[in-house]
Short mmCIF file of C-alpha atoms in Angstrom, two decimals:
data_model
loop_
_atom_site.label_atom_id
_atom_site.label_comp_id
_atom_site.label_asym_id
_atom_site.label_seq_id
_atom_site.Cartn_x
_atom_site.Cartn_y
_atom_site.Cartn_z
CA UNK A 1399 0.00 0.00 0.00
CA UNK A 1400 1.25 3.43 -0.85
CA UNK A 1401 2.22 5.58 2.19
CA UNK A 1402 -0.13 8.24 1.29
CA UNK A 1403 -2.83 6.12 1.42
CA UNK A 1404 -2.54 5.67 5.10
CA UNK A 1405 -4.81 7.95 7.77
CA UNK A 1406 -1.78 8.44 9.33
CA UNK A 1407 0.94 10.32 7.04
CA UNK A 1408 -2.02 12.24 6.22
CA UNK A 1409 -1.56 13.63 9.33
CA UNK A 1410 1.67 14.23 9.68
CA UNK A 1411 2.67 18.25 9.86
CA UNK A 1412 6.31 17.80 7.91
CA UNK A 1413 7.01 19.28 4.67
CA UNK A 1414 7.98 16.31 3.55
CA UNK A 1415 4.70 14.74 3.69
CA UNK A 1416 2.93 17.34 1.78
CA UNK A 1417 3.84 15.80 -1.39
CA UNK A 1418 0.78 13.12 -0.27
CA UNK A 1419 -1.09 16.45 -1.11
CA UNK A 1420 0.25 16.37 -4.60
CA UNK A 1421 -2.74 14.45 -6.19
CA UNK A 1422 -1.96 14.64 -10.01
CA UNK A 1423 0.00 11.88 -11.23
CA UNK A 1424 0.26 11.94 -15.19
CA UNK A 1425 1.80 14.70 -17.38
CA UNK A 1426 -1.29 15.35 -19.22
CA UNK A 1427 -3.10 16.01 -15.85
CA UNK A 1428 -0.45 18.44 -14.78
CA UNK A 1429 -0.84 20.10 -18.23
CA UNK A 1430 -4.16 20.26 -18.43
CA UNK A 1431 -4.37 22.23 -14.75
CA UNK A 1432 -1.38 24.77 -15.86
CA UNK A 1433 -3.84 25.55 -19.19
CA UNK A 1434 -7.12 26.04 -16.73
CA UNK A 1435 -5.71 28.01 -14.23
CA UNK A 1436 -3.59 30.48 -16.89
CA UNK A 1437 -6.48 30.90 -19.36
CA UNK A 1438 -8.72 31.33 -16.59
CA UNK A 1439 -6.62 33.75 -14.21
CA UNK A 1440 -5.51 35.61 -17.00
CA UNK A 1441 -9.29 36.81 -18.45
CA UNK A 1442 -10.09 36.86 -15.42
CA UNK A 1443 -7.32 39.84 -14.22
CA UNK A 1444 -7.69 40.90 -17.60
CA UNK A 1445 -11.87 41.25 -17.37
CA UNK A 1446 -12.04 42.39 -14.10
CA UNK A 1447 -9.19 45.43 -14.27
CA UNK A 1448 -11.76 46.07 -17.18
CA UNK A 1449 -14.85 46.54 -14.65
CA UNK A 1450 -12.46 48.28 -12.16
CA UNK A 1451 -11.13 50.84 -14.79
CA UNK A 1452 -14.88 51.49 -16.30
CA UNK A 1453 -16.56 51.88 -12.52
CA UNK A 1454 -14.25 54.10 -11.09
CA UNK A 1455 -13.37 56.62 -15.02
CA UNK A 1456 -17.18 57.46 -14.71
CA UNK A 1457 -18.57 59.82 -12.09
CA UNK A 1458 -21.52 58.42 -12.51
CA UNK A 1459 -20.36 54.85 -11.50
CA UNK A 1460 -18.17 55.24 -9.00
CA UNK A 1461 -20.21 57.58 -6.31
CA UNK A 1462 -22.92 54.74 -6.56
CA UNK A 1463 -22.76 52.30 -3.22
CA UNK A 1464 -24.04 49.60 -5.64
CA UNK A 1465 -20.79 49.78 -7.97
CA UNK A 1466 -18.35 49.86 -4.88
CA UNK A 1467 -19.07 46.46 -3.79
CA UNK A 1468 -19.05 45.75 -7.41
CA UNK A 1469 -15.42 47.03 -7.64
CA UNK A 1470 -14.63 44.92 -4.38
CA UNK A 1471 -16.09 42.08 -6.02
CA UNK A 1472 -13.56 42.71 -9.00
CA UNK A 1473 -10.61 43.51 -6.97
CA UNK A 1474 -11.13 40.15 -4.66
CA UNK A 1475 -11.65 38.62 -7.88
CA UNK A 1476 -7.74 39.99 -9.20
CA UNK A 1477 -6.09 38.94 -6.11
CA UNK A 1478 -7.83 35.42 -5.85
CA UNK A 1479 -6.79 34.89 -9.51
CA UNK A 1480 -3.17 35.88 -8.66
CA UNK A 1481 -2.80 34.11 -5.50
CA UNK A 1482 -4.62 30.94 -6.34
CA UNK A 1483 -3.16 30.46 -10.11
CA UNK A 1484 0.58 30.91 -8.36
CA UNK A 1485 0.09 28.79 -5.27
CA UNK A 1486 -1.60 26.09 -6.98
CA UNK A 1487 -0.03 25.81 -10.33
CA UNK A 1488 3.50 25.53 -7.69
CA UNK A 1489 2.26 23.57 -5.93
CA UNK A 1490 0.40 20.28 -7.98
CA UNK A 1491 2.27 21.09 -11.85
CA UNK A 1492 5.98 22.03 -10.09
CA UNK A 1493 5.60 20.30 -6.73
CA UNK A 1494 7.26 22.66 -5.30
CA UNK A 1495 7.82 21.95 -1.77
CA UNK A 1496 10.82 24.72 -0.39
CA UNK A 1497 8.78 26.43 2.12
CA UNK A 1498 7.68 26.65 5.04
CA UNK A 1499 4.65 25.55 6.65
CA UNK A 1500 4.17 29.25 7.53
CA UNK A 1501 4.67 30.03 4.44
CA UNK A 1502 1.89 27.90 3.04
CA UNK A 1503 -0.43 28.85 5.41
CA UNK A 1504 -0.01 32.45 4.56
CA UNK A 1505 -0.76 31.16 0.65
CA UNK A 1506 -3.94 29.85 1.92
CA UNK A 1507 -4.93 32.44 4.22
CA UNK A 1508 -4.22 34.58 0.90
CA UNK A 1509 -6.48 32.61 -1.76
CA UNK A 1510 -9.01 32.17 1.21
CA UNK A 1511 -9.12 36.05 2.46
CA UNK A 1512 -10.16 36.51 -1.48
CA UNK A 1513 -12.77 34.07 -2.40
CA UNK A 1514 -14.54 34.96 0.84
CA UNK A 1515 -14.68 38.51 0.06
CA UNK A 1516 -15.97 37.61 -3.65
CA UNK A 1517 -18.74 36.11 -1.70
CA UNK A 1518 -18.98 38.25 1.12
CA UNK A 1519 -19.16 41.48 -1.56
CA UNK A 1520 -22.08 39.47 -3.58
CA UNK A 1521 -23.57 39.64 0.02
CA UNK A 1522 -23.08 43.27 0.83
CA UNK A 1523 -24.65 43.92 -3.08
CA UNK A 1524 -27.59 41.31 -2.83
CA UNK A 1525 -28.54 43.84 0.17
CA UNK A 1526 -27.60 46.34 -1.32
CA UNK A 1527 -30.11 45.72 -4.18
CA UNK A 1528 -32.73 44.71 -1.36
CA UNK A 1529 -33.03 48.22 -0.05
CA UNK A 1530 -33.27 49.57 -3.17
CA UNK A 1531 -35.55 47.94 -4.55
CA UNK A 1532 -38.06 46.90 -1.45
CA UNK A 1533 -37.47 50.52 0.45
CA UNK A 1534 -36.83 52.69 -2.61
CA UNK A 1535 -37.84 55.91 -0.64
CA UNK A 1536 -35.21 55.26 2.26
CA UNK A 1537 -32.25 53.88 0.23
CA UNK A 1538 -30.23 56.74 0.20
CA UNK A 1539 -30.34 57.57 3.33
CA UNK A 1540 -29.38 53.82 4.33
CA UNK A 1541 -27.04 53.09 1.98
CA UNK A 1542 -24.64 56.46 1.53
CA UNK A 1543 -21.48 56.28 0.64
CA UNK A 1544 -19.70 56.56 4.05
CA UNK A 1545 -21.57 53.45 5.11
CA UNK A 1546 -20.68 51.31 2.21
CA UNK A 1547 -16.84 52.31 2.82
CA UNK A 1548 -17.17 51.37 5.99
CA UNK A 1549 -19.08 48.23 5.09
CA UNK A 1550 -16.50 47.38 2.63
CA UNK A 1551 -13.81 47.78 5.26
CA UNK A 1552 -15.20 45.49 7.96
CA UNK A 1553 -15.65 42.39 5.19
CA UNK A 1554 -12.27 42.81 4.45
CA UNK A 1555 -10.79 42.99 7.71
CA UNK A 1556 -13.27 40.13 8.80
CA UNK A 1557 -12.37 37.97 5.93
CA UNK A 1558 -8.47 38.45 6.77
CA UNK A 1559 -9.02 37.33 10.36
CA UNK A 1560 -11.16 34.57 9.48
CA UNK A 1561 -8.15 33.38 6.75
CA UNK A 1562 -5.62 33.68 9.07
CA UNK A 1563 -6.63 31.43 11.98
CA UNK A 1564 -4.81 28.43 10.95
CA UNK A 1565 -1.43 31.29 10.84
CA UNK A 1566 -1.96 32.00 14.06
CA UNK A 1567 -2.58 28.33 15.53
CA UNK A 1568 -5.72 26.44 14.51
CA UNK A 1569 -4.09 24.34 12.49
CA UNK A 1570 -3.65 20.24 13.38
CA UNK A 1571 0.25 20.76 14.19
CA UNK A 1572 -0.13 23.44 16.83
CA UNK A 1573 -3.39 21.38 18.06
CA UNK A 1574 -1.80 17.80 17.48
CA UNK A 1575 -5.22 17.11 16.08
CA UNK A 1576 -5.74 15.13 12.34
CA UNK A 1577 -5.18 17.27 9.18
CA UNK A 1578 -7.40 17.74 6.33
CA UNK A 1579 -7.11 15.06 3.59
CA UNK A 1580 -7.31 17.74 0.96
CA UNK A 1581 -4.73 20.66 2.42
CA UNK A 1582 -2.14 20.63 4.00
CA UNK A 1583 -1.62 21.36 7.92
CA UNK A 1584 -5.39 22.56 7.93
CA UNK A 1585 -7.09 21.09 11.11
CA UNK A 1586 -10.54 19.73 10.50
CA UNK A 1587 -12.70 21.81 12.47
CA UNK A 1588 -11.25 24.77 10.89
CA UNK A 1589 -12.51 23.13 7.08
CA UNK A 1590 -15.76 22.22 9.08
CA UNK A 1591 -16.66 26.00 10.05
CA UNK A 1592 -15.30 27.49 6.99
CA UNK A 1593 -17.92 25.68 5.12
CA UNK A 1594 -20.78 26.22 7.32
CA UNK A 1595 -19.49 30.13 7.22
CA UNK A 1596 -19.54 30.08 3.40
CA UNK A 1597 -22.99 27.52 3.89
CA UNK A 1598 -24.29 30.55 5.22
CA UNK A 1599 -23.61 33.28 3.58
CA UNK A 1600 -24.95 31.51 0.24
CA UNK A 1601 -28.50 31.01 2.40
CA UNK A 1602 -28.31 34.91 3.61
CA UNK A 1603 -27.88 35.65 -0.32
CA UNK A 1604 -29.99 33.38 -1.93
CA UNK A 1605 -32.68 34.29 0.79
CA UNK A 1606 -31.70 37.90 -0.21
CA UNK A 1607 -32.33 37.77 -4.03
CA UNK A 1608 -35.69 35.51 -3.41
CA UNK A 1609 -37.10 38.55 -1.58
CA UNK A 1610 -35.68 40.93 -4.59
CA UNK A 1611 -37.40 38.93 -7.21
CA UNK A 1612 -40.69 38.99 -5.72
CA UNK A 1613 -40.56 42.31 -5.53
CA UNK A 1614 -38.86 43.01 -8.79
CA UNK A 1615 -42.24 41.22 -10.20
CA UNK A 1616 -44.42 43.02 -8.13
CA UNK A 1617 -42.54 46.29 -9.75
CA UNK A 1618 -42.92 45.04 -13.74
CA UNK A 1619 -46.61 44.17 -12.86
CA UNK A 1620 -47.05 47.79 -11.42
CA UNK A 1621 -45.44 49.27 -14.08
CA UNK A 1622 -47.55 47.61 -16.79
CA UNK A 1623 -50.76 48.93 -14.99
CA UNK A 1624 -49.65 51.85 -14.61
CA UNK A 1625 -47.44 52.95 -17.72
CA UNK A 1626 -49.68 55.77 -18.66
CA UNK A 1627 -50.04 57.24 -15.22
CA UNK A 1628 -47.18 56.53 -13.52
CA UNK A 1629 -44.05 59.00 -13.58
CA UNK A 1630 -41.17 58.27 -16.44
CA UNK A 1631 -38.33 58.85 -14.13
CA UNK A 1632 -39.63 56.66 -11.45
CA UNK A 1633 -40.45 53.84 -14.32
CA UNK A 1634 -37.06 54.02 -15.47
CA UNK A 1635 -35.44 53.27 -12.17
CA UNK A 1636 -37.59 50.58 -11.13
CA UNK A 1637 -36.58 49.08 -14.94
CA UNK A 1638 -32.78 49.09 -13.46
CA UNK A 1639 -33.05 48.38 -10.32
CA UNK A 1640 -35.30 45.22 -11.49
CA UNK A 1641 -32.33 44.70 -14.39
CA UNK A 1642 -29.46 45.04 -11.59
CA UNK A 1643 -31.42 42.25 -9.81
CA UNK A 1644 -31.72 39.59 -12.18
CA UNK A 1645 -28.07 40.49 -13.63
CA UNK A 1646 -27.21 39.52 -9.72
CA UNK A 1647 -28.84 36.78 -10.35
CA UNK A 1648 -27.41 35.28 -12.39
CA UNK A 1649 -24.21 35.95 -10.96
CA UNK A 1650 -25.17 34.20 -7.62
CA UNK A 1651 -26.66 31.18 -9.90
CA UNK A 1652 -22.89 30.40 -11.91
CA UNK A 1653 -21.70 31.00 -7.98
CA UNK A 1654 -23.31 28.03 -6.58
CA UNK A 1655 -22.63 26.18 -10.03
CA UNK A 1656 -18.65 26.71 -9.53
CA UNK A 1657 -18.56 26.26 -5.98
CA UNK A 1658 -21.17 23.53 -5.39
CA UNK A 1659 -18.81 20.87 -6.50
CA UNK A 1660 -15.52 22.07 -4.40
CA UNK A 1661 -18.15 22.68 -1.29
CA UNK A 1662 -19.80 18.98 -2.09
CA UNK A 1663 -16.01 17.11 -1.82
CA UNK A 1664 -14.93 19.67 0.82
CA UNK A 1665 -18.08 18.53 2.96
CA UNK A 1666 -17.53 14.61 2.07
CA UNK A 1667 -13.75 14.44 3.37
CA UNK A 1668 -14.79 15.80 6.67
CA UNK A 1669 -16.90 12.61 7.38
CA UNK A 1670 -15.34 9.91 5.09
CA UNK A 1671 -12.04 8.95 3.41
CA UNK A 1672 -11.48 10.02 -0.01
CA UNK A 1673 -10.39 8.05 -2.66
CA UNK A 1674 -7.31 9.05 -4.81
CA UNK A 1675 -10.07 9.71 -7.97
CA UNK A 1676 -11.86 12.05 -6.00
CA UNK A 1677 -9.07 13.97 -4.40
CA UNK A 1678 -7.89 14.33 -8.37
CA UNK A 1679 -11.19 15.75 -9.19
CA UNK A 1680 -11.21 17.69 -6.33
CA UNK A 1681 -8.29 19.61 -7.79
CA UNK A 1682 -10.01 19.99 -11.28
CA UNK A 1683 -13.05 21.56 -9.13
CA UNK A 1684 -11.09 24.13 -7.61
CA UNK A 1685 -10.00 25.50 -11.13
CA UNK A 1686 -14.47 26.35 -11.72
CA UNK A 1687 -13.26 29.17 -8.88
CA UNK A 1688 -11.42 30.75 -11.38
CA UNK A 1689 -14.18 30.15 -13.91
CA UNK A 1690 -16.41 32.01 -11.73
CA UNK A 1691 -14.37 35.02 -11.16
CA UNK A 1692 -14.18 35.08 -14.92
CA UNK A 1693 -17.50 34.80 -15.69
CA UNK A 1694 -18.88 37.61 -13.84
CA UNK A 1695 -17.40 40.46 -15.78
CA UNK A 1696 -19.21 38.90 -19.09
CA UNK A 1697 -22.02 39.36 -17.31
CA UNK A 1698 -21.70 43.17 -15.75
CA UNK A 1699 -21.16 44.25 -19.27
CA UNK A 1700 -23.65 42.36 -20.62
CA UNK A 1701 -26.40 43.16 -18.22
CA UNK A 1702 -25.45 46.53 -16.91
CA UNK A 1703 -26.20 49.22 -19.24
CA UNK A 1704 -23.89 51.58 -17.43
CA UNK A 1705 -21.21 49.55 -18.05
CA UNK A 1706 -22.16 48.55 -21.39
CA UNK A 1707 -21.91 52.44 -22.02
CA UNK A 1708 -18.73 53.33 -20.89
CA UNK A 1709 -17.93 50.38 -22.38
CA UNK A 1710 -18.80 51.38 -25.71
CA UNK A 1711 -17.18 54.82 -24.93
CA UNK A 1712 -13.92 53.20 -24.51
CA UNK A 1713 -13.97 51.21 -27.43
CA UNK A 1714 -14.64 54.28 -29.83
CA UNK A 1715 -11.87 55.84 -28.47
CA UNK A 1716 -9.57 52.93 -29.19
CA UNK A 1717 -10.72 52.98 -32.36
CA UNK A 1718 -10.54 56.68 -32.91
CA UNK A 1719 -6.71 56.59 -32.08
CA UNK A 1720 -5.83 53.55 -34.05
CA UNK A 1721 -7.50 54.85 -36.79
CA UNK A 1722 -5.37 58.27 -36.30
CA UNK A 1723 -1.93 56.30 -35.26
CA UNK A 1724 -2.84 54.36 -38.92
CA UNK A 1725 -3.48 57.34 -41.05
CA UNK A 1726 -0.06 59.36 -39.23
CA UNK A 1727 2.15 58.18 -41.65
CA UNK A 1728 0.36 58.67 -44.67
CA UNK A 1729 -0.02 61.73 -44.13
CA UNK A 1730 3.64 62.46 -43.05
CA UNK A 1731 4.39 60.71 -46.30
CA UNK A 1732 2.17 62.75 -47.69
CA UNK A 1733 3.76 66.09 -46.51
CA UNK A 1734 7.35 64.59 -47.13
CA UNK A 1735 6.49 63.87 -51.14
CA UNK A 1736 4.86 67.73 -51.25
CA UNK A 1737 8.49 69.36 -50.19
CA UNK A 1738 10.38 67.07 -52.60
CA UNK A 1739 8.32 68.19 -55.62
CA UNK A 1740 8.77 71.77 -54.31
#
């Protein structure tokens, strides 16, 4: 039997034994990971510096509470992407194993202080979307600016503490306890209440966005009795607040798509054994992460008409100036062939 099939090396808290961790076997598999994780980091830094740079060049976006926890969605997005594609891609494709296990914890606490605060921001903006669309008259003075900087700041800092426990000592070698079966020095209980944490927050938001549908339906059958009567301005902000809704929507829906299957194995390890196969597809899982973060981008431009406009601003102006860089030197040729025939 190998040695990393045994409970006990499992639970061992050397370096050495981290390379029981190393779950991809075959070149192809090792391959095929490097290509996920770099296609799917790189759109996604690529997309969401994209959403960053169109939010905050627009006065119009970037005073909005709404598009602040959008832009901490992106940014958690950037630095999940970063952290996750380098840690992971050293980790299973080079097997890199120089470091420390401080140093590995502060990886994790790294990629884990970002895809919390992806979540945690769709949380802030599912409620976000709540008060604007169920108490319309009192959103602005419950959601100003000050408060969603401040909101901002506490999921961050919260998130960072919450990452860092196993840094600071809940982790199975300070606790002699038994380690994870999928990473490294993590102690179970820690894996246990990380899920139920992230368990949660997906109820808070899907229980969020239920309540912002109904009322987003309630708001199109208003509007359709009461197009002629009703005021235009008011119409047209209940038409995007109710198309800000379902474009959350469907961000929250390829959320629990990507993550269902990492939560599902993550879940399963903490009350039985897992089998070589499934700790190998546990590893292909983690790579829909990066699919999500990539994903929701495509859908803020596609879906946000804000966006979609300064999107289309941006665009013409690339085109403008290629079009001018294109026609610069036939003109300077131009000039140059005019003082030679002089």
């Amino acid at each position: 039997m190998d040695i990393c099939e045994t409970h006990e090396n499992t639970s061992k808290c050397s370096v050495n034994s981290m390379e029981c961790f190393m779950v991809l076997s075959t070149q192809a598999q090792k391959i095929s990971i490097a290509t996920l994780c770099g296609l799917f980091g790189i759109l996604c830094i690529l997309e969401n510096i994209l959403v960053l740079y169109l939010i905050f060049s627009s006065p119009g976006t970037r005073r909005k509470p709404s598009y602040l926890f959008i832009s901490s969605l992106a940014m958690a997005d950037i630095l999940a992407s970063i952290i996750f594609v380098c840690s992971f891609v050293s980790f299973h494709v080079f097997k890199e194993t120089d470091f420390s296990k401080e140093m590995f914890l502060l990886q994790l606490a790294g990629v884990t202080t970002s895809f919390s605060a992806s979540l945690s921001s769709l949380l802030l903006t599912a409620l976000d979307r709540y008060l604007s669309i169920c108490r319309p008259s009192e959103y602005k003075l419950l959601m100003t600016r000050r408060r969603a900087w401040i909101a901002l700041g506490v999921l961050w800092v919260t998130c960072a503490t919450i990452a860092s426990l196993p840094l600071l000592g809940w982790n199975c070698c300070t606790l002699n306890s038994t380690c994870s079966e999928l990473f490294p020095f993590v102690d179970g209980s820690y894996l246990s209440s990380w899920i139920c944490l992230t368990l949660l927050l997906l109820g808070c938001i899907v229980c969020a966005y239920a309540r912002v549908l109904r009322r987003a339906r309630q708001h199109v059958a208003y509007m359709q009795q009461h197009q002629a009567q009703g005021a235009k301005q008011q119409s047209s902000r209940l038409r995007m607040d109710v198309t800000l809704a379902k474009t959350l929507v469907m961000v929250l829906a390829v959320l629990v798509l990507c993550w269902s299957p990492v939560l599902v194995l993550m879940t399963y390890s903490i009350f039985s054994r897992l089998s070589a196969h499934l700790r190998r597809a546990f590893a292909f899982c983690s790579t829909l992460c990066l699919l999500n973060s990539m994903v929701n981008p495509i859908i803020y431009a596609l879906r946000s008409k804000e966006l979609s406009a300064s999107l289309r601003v941006v665009f013409s102006q690339f085109r403008r100036q290629l079009k001018a860089s294109e026609e610069s030197p036939e003109a300077g040729s131009t000039h140059k062939s005019s003082v030679i025939e002089t």
